[in-house]
Coordinates of C-alpha atoms in Angstrom, one line a residue:
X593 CA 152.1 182.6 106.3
X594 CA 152.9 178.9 107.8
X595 CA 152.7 180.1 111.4
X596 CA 149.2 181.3 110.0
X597 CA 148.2 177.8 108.5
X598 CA 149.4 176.4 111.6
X599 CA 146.8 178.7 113.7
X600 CA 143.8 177.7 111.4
X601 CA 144.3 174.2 111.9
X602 CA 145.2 174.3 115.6
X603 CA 142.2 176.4 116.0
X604 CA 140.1 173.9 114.2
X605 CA 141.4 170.8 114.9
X606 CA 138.6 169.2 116.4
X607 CA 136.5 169.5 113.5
X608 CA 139.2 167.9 110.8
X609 CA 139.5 165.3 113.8
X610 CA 135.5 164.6 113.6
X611 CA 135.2 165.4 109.9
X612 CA 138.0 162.6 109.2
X613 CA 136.3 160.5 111.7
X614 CA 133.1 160.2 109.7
X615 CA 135.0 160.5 106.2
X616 CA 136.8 157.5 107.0
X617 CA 133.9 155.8 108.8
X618 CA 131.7 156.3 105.9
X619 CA 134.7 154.7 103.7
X620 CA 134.9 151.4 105.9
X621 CA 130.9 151.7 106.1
X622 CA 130.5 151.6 102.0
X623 CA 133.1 148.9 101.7
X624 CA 131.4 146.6 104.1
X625 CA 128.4 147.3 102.5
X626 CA 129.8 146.6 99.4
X627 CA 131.4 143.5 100.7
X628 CA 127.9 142.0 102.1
X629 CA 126.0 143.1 98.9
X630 CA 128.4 141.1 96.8
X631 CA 127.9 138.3 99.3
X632 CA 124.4 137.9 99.2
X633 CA 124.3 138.5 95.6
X634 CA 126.9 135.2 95.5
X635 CA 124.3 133.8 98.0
X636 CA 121.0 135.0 96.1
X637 CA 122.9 133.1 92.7
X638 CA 124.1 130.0 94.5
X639 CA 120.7 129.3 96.2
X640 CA 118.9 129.8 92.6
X641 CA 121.3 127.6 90.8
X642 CA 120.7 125.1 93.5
X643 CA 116.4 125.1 92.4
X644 CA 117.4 125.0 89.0
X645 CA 119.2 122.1 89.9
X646 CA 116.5 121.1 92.0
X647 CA 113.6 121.5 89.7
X648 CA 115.9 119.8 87.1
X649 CA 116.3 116.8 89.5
X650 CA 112.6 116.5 90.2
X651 CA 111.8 116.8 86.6
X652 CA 113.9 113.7 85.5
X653 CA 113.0 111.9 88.5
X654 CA 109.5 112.1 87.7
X655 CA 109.9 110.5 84.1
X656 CA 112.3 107.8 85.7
X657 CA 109.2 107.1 87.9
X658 CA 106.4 107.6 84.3
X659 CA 109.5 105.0 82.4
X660 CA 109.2 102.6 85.1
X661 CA 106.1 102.4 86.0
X662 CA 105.3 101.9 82.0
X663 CA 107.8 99.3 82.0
X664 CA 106.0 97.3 84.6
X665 CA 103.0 97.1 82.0
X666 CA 103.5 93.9 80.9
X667 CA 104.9 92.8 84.0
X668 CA 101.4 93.3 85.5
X669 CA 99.7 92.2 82.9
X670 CA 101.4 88.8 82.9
X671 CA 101.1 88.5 87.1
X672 CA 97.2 89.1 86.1
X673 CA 97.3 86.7 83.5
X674 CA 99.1 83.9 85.5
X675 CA 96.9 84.5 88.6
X676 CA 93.8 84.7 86.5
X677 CA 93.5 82.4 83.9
X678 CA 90.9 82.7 81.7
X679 CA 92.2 81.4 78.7
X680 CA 92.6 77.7 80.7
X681 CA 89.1 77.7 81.4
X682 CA 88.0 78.5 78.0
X683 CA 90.2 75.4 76.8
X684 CA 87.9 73.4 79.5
X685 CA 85.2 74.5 78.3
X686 CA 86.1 73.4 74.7
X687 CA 87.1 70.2 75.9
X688 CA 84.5 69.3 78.5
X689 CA 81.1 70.8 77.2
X690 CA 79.4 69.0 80.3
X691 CA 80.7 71.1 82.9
X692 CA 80.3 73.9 80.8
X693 CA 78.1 75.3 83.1
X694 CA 80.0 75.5 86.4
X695 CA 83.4 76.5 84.3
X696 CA 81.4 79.7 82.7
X697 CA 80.5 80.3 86.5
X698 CA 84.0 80.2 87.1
X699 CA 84.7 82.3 84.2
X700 CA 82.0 85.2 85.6
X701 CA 84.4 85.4 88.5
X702 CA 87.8 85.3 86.7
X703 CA 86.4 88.1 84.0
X704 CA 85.1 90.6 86.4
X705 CA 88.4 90.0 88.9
X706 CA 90.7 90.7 86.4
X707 CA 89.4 94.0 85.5
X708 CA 89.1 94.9 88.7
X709 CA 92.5 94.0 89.1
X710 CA 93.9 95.6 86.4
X711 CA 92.6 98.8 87.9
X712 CA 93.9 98.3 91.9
X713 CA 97.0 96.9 90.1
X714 CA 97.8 100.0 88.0
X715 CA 96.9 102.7 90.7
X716 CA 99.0 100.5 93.5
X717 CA 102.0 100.1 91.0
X718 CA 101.9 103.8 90.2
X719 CA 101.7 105.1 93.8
X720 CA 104.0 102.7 95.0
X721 CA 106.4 103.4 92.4
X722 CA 106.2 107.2 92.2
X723 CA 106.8 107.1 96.0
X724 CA 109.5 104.9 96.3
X725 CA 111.6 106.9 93.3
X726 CA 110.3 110.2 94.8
X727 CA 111.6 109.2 98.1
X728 CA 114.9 107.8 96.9
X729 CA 115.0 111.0 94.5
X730 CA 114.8 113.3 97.6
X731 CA 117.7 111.3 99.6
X732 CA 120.0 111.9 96.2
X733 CA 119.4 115.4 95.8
X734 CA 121.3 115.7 98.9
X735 CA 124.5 114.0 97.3
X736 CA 123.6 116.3 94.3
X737 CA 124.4 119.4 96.5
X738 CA 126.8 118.3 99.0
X739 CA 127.9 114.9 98.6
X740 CA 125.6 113.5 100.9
X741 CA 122.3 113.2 102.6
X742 CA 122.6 113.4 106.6
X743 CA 125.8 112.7 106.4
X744 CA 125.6 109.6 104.0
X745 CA 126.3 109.0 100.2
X746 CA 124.0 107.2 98.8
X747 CA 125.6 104.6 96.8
X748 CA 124.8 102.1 93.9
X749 CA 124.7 99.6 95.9
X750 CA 122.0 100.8 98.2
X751 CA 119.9 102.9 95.4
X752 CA 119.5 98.6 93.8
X753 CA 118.8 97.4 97.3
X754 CA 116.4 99.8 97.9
X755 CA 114.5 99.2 94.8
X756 CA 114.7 95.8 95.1
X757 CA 111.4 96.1 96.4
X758 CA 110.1 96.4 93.2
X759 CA 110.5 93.1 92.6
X760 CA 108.5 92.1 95.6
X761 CA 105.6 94.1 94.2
X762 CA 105.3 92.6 90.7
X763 CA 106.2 89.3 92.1
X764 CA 104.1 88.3 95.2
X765 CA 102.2 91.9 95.3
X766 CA 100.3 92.0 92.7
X767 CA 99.4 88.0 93.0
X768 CA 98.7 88.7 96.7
X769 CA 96.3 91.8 95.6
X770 CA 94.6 89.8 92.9
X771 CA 93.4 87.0 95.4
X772 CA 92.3 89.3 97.5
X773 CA 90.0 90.8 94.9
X774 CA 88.9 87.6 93.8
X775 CA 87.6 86.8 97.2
X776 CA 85.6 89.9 97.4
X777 CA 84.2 89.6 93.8
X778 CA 83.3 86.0 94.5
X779 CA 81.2 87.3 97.6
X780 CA 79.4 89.9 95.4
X781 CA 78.6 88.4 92.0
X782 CA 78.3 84.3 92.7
X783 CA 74.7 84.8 92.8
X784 CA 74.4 86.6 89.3
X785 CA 73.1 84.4 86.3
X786 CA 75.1 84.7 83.2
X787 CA 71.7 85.0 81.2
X788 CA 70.7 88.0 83.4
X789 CA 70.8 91.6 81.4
X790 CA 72.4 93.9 82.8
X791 CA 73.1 98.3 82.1
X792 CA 75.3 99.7 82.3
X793 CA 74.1 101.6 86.1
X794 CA 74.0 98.3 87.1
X795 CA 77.3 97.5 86.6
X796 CA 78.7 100.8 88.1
X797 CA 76.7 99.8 90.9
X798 CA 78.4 96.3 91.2
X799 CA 81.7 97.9 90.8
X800 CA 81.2 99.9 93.6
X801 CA 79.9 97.4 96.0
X802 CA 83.0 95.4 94.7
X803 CA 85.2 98.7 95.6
X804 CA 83.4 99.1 99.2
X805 CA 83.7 95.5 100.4
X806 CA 87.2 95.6 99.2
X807 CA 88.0 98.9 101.4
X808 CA 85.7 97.1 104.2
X809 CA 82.8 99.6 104.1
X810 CA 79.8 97.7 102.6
X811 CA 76.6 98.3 104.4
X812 CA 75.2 94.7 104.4
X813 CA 73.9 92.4 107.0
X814 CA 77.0 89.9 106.7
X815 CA 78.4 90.6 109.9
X816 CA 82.2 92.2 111.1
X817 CA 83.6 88.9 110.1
X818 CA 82.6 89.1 106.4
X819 CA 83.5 92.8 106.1
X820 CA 87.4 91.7 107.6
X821 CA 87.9 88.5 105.8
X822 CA 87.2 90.8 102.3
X823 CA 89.0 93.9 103.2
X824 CA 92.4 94.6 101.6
X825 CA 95.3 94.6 103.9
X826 CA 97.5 97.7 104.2
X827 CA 98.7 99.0 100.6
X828 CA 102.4 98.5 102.2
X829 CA 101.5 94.7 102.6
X830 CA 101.4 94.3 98.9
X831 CA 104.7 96.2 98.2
X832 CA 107.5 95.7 100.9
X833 CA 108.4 93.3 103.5
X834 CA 109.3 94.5 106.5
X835 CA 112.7 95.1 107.3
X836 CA 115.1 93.9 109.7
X837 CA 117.1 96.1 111.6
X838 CA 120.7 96.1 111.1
X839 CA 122.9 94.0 113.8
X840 CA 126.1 95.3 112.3
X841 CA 127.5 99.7 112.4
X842 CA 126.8 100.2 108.9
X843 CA 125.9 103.4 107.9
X844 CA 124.7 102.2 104.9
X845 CA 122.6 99.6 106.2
X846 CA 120.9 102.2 109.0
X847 CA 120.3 104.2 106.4
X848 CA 118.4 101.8 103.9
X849 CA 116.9 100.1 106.9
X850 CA 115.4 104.1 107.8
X851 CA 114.1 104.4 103.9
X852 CA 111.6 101.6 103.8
X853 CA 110.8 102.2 107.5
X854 CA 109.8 105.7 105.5
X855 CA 108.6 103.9 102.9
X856 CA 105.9 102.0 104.9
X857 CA 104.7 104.5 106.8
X858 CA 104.4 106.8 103.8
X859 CA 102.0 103.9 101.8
X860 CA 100.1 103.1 105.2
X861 CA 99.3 107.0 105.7
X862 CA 96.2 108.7 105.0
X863 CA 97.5 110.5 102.3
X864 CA 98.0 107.4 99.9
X865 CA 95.0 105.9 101.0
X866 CA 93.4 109.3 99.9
X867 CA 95.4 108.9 96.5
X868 CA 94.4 105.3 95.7
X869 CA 91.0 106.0 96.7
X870 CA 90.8 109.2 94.1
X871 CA 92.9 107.0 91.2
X872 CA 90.7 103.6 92.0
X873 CA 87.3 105.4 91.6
X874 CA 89.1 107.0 88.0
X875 CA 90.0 103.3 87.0
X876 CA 86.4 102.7 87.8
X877 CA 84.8 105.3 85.4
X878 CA 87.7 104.1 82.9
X879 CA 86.2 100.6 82.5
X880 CA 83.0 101.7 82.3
X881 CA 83.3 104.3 79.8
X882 CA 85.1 100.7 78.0
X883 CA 82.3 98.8 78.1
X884 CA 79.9 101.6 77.2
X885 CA 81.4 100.9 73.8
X886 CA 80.0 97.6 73.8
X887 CA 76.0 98.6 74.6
X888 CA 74.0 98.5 71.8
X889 CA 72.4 101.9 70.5
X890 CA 69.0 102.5 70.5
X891 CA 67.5 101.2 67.5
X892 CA 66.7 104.7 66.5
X893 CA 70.2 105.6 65.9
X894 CA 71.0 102.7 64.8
X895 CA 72.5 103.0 60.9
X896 CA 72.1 107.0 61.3
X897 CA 74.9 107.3 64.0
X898 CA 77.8 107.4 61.5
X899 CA 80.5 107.0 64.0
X900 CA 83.4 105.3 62.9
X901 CA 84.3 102.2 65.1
X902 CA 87.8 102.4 66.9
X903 CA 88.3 99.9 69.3
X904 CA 91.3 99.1 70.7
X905 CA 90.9 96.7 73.1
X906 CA 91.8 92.8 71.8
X907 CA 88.9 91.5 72.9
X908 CA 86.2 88.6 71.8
X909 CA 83.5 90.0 71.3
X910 CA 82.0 86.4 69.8
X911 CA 78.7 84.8 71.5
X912 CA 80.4 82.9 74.6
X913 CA 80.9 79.2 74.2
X914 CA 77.7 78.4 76.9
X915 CA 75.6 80.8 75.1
X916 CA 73.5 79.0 71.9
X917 CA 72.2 81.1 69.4
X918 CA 68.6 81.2 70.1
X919 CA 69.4 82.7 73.9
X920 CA 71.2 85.4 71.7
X921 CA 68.9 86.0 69.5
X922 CA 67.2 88.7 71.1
X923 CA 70.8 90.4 71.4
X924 CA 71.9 89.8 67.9
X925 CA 72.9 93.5 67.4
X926 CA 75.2 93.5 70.4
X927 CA 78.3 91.7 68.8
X928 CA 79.5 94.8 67.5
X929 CA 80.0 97.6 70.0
X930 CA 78.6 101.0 69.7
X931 CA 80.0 104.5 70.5
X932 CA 79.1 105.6 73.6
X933 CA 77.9 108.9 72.4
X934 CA 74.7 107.5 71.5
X935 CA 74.8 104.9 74.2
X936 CA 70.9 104.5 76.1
X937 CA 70.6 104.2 80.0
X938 CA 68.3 101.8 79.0
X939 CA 70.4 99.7 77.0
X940 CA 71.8 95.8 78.5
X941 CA 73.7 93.2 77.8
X942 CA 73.3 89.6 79.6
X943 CA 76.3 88.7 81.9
X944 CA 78.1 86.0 79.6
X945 CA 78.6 88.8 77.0
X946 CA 80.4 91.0 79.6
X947 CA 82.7 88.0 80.4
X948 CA 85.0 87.7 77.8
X949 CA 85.1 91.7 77.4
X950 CA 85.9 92.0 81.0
X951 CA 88.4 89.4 80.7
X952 CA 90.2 91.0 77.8
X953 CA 89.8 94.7 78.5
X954 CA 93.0 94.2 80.8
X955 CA 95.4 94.0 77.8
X956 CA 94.7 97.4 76.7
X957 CA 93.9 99.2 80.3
X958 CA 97.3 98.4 81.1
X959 CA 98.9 99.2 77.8
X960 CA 101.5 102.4 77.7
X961 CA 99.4 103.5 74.8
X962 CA 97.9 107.3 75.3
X963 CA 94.4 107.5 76.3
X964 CA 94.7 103.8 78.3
X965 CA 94.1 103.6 82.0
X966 CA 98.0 103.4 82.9
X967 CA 98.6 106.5 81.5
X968 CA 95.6 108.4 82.9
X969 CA 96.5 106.9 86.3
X970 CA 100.1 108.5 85.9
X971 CA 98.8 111.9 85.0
X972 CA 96.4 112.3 88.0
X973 CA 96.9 115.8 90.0
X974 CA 97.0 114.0 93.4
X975 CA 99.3 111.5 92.2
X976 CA 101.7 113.9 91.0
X977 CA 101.4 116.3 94.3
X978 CA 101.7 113.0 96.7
X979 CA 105.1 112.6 94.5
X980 CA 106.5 116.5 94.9
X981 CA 105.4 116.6 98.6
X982 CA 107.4 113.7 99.5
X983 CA 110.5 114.8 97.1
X984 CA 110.2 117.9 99.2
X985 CA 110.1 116.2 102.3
X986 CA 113.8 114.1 101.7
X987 CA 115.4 116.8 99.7
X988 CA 117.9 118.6 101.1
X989 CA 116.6 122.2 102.1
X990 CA 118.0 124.7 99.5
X991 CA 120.7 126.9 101.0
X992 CA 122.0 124.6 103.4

């Protein structure tokens, strides 16, 4: 019986040999498998941890970048303020009525500069802002995933010095910005008499000529001089100086050095000129839904409008100081504004009436409060996609 055993399996040795072969091949086949699908399922759950974490980091990154920005409000309103003082030139004219004259001139400028301030101001501070955190978000995600970014931790230390900047921006920014606008709104509106009426189209057409000698694209007959001396300088001008290069090996000090060289050519590119174009002309259309409010209503729905008054703004909205009664007279019903839902194309108000609401409507365009200016300007779709392209671009690449 054995030597019989022993003949099948001799006879039919190769095929046991072969058949084993591919049994045990199969085996080490399935458990490499095995091993590789547990491997990329480790890989597959690390990488999707990692864009949690990721999409978490963004996330609070952006409202660090909303909390900032909206406490800088009254930073920028007071560096308005203190470049633009219309409240010193009201106390002149209270307490020299015989110059009244040249100070409301003077006052005309001042008003319609700072609400075109507060609307470059805002849109500058938010970009700026949301760039520089996005940037510096982007650069800490790295240390986030593998403690470090190229090779470098970034620190406390260089995280403040880094957004030191900010203090360059709200400190000689924003007063640098503000004379610049004053220039160009001096060049437009010197000529305008405070007595003359003006609509509202009239005014959207002065902001605008404002906006385009400010950008140095006004179509007049001034010459290239004129159109250089008003144009705004670079946007990075107003928000970082520009940096040294390090003497010294620090890697540190490359490395900050490398992030506002970034951070410069990010606010001179085409992109956040595109942005603050887009959030400037959206300021623009802010204001002058604002001072729609303050047109009078055609004196057809006038008493039958029923619209309840909210205006938020603190504002005067009293006859100005150079303006006597009887050159009111014939604008008696414009002290109290109107809702711009029955507002008239064909409705005006004379310059020295827009003066002190263009003066004051900077208080509440730069307010935190919902529904203001600030807070559109931080909720605009380009804004927010300049933002997550650049935390993309700094971020460490998921899976690395």
């Amino acid at each position: 019986m054995f030597s019989r055993v022993r003949d099948f399996l001799y006879r039919h040795r190769r095929k046991f040999v072969i058949g084993g072969a591919i049994i045990g091949g199969i085996a080490l086949i399935s458990r490499y498998a095995e091993r590789k699908l547990l491997e990329w399922h480790d890989q597959q759950t690390r990488i999707l941890m990692e864009k949690q974490k990721k999409r978490q980091h963004y996330d609070n990154t952006h409202r660090t970048a909303n909390v900032t920005i909206m406490s800088l409000s009254s930073s920028m309103k007071e560096a308005i303020s203190l470049e633009l003082d219309a409240d010193a030139l009201l106390q002149a004219v209270r307490e020299q009525p015989q110059h009244k004259q040249s100070i409301w001139d003077q006052l005309k400028i001042v008003g319609f500069s700072r609400a075109i301030s507060a609307v470059y101001v805002s849109s500058l501070v938010a970009s700026a802002v949301r760039v520089q955190l996005m940037l510096l978000g982007g650069y800490s995600f790295g240390d986030l995933i593998c403690s470090g970014h190229a090779g470098t931790p970034i620190s406390q230390v260089l995280q403040q010095k880094y957004l030191a900047a900010l203090h360059c921006l709200v400190e000689e920014g924003i007063p640098m910005l503000s004379q610049h606008i004053t220039k160009a709104v001096t060049h437009i509106i010197t000529g305008l008499p405070l007595m003359r009426p003006v609509t509202l189209c009239q005014l959207e057409a002065i902001f605008q000529e404002i906006r385009l000698t400010l950008a140095g694209e006004t179509i007049s007959q001034e010459g290239l001089h004129e159109r250089k001396t008003n144009k705004l300088d670079p946007w990075s001008r107003y928000v970082l100086h520009a940096p040294v290069s390090p003497e010294g090996d620090s890697s540190e000090d490359r490395v900050l050095y490398n992030m506002l060289i970034e951070t410069i050519d990010i606010l001179d590119s085409e992109d956040f000129c595109t942005v603050m174009d887009t959030l400037i002309q959206h300021g623009i259309n802010h204001l002058l839904d604002r001072m729609a409010d303050f047109y009078p209503l055609p004196k057809s729905q006038q008493g039958v409008s029923g619209i309840t008054q909210k205006w938020v703004d603190n504002v005067s909205k009293e006859n100005p100081p150079s303006v006597s009664s009887d050159e009111c007279a014939s604008t008696s019903s414009q002290d109290t504004p109107s809702h711009s839902l029955g507002f008239s194309s064909s409705s005006s108000l004379p310059v020295a009436k827009l003066v002190p609401v263009l003066s004051g409507i900077v208080h509440a365009a730069l307010s935190p409060a919902p529904g203001q200016l600030l807070q559109k300007v931080l909720t605009d779709e380009k804004l927010d996609s300049l933002g997550a392209n650049i935390y993309e671009a700094f971020a460490l690449p998921i899976g690395q």
